Short mmCIF file of C-alpha atoms in Angstrom, two decimals:
data_model
loop_
_atom_site.label_atom_id
_atom_site.label_comp_id
_atom_site.label_asym_id
_atom_site.label_seq_id
_atom_site.Cartn_x
_atom_site.Cartn_y
_atom_site.Cartn_z
CA MET A 1 -0.41 -0.03 -0.30
CA THR A 2 1.57 3.63 -1.03
CA THR A 3 0.36 6.26 0.82
CA THR A 4 0.25 9.79 -0.44
CA MET A 5 0.21 13.23 1.13
CA ASN A 6 -3.62 14.02 1.16
CA GLU A 7 -4.22 10.77 3.32
CA ASP A 8 -4.75 10.79 7.19
CA PRO A 9 -1.94 10.32 9.02
CA ARG A 10 -1.48 6.77 10.98
CA ILE A 11 -2.72 6.78 14.33
CA PHE A 12 -0.88 3.99 16.64
CA PHE A 13 -2.52 2.28 19.77
CA LYS A 14 0.69 3.11 21.47
CA ASP A 15 -0.94 7.29 21.31
CA THR A 16 -4.35 6.01 22.15
CA ILE A 17 -3.11 4.74 25.80
CA THR A 18 -4.41 7.08 28.78
CA TYR A 19 -1.38 7.40 31.37
CA TYR A 20 -2.26 9.48 34.21
CA VAL A 21 0.34 11.66 36.46
CA PRO A 22 -0.29 12.57 40.14
CA GLU A 23 -0.37 16.31 41.10
CA SER A 24 2.68 15.88 43.34
CA LEU A 25 5.55 13.41 43.93
CA SER A 26 4.55 13.63 47.43
CA ASP A 27 1.31 12.15 46.68
CA LEU A 28 3.06 8.67 46.25
CA GLY A 29 2.77 7.17 49.36
CA GLY A 30 3.24 3.83 48.54
CA PRO A 31 5.48 1.19 50.58
CA GLU A 32 9.55 1.32 50.34
CA SER A 33 9.62 -2.26 50.31
CA GLY A 34 7.62 -5.53 50.97
CA TYR A 35 4.93 -6.33 48.91
CA LEU A 36 2.57 -4.57 46.29
CA ASP A 37 -1.15 -6.05 46.37
CA MET A 38 -1.42 -4.74 42.33
CA PRO A 39 -5.10 -4.41 41.24
CA LEU A 40 -6.09 -6.55 38.63
CA THR A 41 -6.57 -3.52 36.32
CA VAL A 42 -2.96 -2.71 36.79
CA TYR A 43 -1.05 -6.11 36.68
CA TRP A 44 -2.85 -9.24 35.25
CA GLY A 45 -0.35 -11.80 36.14
CA PRO A 46 -0.73 -14.89 37.95
CA ASP A 47 0.64 -13.43 41.39
CA ARG A 48 -0.89 -10.17 42.29
CA HIS A 49 1.06 -9.89 45.39
CA TYR A 50 3.87 -8.52 44.05
CA PRO A 51 7.81 -8.51 45.72
CA ILE A 52 9.47 -5.24 46.00
CA HIS A 53 12.61 -6.57 47.92
CA SER A 54 15.24 -5.34 45.53
CA ASP A 55 15.68 -2.54 43.11
CA ALA A 56 15.55 -5.20 39.98
CA LEU A 57 11.53 -5.90 41.48
CA ARG A 58 10.61 -2.59 41.97
CA LEU A 59 11.74 -1.52 38.20
CA SER A 60 8.96 -4.51 37.15
CA ALA A 61 6.48 -3.55 39.04
CA TYR A 62 6.83 0.20 38.90
CA GLN A 63 7.25 -0.27 34.92
CA GLU A 64 3.85 -1.73 35.07
CA VAL A 65 2.19 0.26 37.83
CA LEU A 66 3.13 3.48 35.65
CA GLY A 67 1.87 1.83 32.58
CA ASN A 68 -1.61 0.95 34.07
CA ALA A 69 -2.31 2.60 36.90
CA ASN A 70 -4.80 5.86 37.60
CA VAL A 71 -3.75 7.94 40.11
CA ASN A 72 -4.91 6.42 43.23
CA GLN A 73 -3.80 3.42 42.22
CA LEU A 74 0.31 5.09 41.67
CA CYS A 75 -0.34 7.16 44.69
CA GLN A 76 -0.88 3.98 46.96
CA LEU A 77 1.62 1.68 44.98
CA ILE A 78 4.66 3.96 44.26
CA ASN A 79 6.76 5.29 46.54
CA GLU A 80 8.34 9.05 45.92
CA LYS A 81 11.99 8.08 47.32
CA ASN A 82 12.34 4.63 45.30
CA LEU A 83 10.42 6.64 42.20
CA ARG A 84 13.00 9.60 42.25
CA ARG A 85 16.00 6.83 42.67
CA LEU A 86 15.09 4.19 39.82
CA TRP A 87 13.47 6.96 37.41
CA LYS A 88 16.57 6.64 35.09
CA ASP A 89 16.62 2.97 34.59
CA LEU A 90 12.57 2.67 34.62
CA VAL A 91 11.98 1.48 30.84
CA LEU A 92 8.83 3.18 30.10
CA PRO A 93 7.34 4.75 26.64
CA THR A 94 8.65 7.57 25.35
CA ARG A 95 5.11 9.49 26.09
CA LEU A 96 4.47 8.22 29.81
CA ARG A 97 8.15 9.74 30.30
CA LYS A 98 7.84 12.63 29.05
CA GLN A 99 4.92 13.74 30.48
CA TRP A 100 6.15 13.06 33.69
CA GLU A 101 9.04 14.37 33.43
CA THR A 102 6.96 17.80 32.27
CA LYS A 103 4.92 18.06 35.62
CA PHE A 104 8.19 16.54 37.51
CA PRO A 105 11.34 18.41 35.79
CA GLU A 106 13.41 17.33 38.53
CA LEU A 107 12.65 13.66 37.47
CA ALA A 108 14.67 14.78 34.00
CA ASP A 109 17.76 15.62 36.06
CA VAL A 110 18.21 12.71 37.61
#
């Protein structure tokens, strides 16, 4: 299929996903360690009682939460201190990262 300049631009599914950002980083009151009890709407894996005992486990959990949670869930599951420390290592969709770093420029400087 060829595309001409008169056709509408393509819309990709990834560009339709809604990402949420809290009003303030201080609203993020999730646990520093232990376990996250992930709602089914955030993580639909076999065990939603998700361990966050190490940075590797936190990275995996936070990537799921940031990409799938609503604002209330973000505030319950993400810990501000851990997020600031791990931000640069999170593998996130470009648009999600940009939304967070636009609202919280201090994350971009980490």
